[in-house]
Coordinates of C-alpha atoms in Angstrom, one line a residue:
X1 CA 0.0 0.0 0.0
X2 CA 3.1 2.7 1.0
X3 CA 4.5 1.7 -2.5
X4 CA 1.6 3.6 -4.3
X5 CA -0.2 6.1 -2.0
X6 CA 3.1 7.3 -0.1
X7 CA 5.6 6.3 3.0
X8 CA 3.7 5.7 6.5
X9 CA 0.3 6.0 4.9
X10 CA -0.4 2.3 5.8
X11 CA 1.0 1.3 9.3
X12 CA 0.3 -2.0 9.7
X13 CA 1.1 -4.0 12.7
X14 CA -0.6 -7.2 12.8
X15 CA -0.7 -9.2 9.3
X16 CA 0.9 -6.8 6.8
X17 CA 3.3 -9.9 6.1
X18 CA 1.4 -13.0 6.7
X19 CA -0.3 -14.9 4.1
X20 CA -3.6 -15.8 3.3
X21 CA -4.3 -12.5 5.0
X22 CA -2.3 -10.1 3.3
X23 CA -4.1 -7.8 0.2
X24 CA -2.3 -6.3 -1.8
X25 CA -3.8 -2.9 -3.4
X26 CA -4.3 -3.9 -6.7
X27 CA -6.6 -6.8 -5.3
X28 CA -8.1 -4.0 -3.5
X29 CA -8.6 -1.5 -5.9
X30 CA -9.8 -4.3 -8.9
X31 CA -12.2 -5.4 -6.5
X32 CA -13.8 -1.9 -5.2
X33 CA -13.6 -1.0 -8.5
X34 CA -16.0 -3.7 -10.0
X35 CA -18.1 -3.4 -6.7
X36 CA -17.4 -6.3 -5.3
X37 CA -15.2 -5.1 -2.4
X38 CA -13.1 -7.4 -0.3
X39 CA -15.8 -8.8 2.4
X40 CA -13.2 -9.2 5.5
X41 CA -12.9 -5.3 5.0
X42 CA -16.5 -4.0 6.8
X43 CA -17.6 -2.5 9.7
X44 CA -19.7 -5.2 11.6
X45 CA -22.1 -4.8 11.9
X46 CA -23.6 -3.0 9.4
X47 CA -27.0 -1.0 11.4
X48 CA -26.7 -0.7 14.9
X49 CA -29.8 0.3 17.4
X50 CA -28.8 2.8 20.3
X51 CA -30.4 4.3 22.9
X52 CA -29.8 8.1 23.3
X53 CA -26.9 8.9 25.3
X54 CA -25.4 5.4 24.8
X55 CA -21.3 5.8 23.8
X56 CA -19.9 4.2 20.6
X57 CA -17.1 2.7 20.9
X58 CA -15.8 1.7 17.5
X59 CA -12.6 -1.1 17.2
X60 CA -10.1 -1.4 14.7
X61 CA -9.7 -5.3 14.5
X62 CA -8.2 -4.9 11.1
X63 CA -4.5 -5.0 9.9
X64 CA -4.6 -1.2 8.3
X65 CA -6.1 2.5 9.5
X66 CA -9.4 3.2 8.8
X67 CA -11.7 6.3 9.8
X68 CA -15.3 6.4 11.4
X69 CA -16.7 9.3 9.6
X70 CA -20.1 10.9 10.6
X71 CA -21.5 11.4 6.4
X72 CA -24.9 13.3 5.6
X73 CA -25.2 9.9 2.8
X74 CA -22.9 7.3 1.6
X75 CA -20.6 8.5 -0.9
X76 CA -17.1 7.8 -1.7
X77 CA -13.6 8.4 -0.2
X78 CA -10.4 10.4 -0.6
X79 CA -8.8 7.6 -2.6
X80 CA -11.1 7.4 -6.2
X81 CA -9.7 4.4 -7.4
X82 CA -11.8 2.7 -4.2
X83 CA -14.8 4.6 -4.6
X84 CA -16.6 2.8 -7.2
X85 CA -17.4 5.3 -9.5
X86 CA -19.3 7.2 -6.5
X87 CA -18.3 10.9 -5.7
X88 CA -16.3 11.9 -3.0
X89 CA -18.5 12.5 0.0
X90 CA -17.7 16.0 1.1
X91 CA -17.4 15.3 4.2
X92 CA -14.1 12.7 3.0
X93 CA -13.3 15.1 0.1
X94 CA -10.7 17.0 2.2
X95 CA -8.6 13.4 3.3
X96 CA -6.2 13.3 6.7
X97 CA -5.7 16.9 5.2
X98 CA -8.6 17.5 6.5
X99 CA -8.8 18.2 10.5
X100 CA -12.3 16.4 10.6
X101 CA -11.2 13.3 8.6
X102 CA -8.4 13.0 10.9
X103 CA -10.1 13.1 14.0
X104 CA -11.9 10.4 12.8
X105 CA -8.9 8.4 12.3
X106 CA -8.5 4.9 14.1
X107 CA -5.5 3.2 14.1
X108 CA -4.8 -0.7 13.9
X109 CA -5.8 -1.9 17.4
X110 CA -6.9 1.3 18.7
X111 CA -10.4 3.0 19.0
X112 CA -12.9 5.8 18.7
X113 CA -15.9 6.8 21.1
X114 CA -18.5 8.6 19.6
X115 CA -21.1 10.8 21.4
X116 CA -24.0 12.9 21.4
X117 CA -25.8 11.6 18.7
X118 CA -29.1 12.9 18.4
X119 CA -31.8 10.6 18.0
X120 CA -32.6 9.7 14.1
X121 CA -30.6 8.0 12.0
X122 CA -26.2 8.5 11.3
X123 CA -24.2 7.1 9.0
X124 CA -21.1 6.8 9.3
X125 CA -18.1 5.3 6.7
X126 CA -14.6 4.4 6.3
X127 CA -13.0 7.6 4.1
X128 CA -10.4 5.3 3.3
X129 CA -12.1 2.4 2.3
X130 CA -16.2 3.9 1.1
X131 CA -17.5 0.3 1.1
X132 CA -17.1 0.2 5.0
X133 CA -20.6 1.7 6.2
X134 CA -22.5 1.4 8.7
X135 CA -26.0 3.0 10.3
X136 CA -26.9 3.8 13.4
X137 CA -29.7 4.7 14.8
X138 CA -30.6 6.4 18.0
X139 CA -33.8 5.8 20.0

């Protein structure tokens, strides 16, 4: 992944080396790009029910960084090759660049809490990987 999008952009600690496990990004990016994406990369699960008030505590369990951005609708990321033809959520558009992407930022083995969400329904995506959504809602 550093080979094409840049030293230190992919910090991966667990299986960056060990095989089956290992993707390369040309797997990745044929797959997103025919819309198939690779189904071990997702958030799980994919709606969750809340109640008001309730923290959200989200775990990266995967091998590379991912974010947990809040999105008005499901959109693509800051990387187009992995958007599927879908348009850069605004909200993504601005990458790690972007103070608000990189808040949202969650590193291999680390994790984010989330709160005050209203009540109603949030979605939220990976602006890395636009195929990793999920929706919450709040009671």
């Amino acid at each position: 992944f550093n080979a094409v999008l840049g030293p230190d952009f992919c910090k991966n600690v667990a299986l960056a080396y060990v095989t089956p496990f290992a993707t390369t990004f040309s797997d990745l990016v044929s797959k997103a790009a025919a819309g198939t994406p690779d189904p071990g990369w997702d958030f799980e699960p994919d709606k969750l029910t809340i109640k008001k008030g309730t923290p959200l505590i989200v775990v990266d369990q995967g091998g590379e960084l991912h974010t947990f951005t809040e999105v008005a609708q499901f959109g693509g990321g800051f990387i187009p090759p992995l958007n599927n033809q879908e348009a850069a959520v605004p909200e993504c558009a601005g990458g790690f660049k972007d103070l608000a992407v990189a808040r949202t930022r969650i590193l291999q083995g680390s994790q984010l809490q989330v709160t005050g969400l209203s009540k109603g329904e949030h979605y939220f995506q990976c602006c890395v990987h636009p195929w990793m959504r999920v929706t919450v809602d709040v009671k």
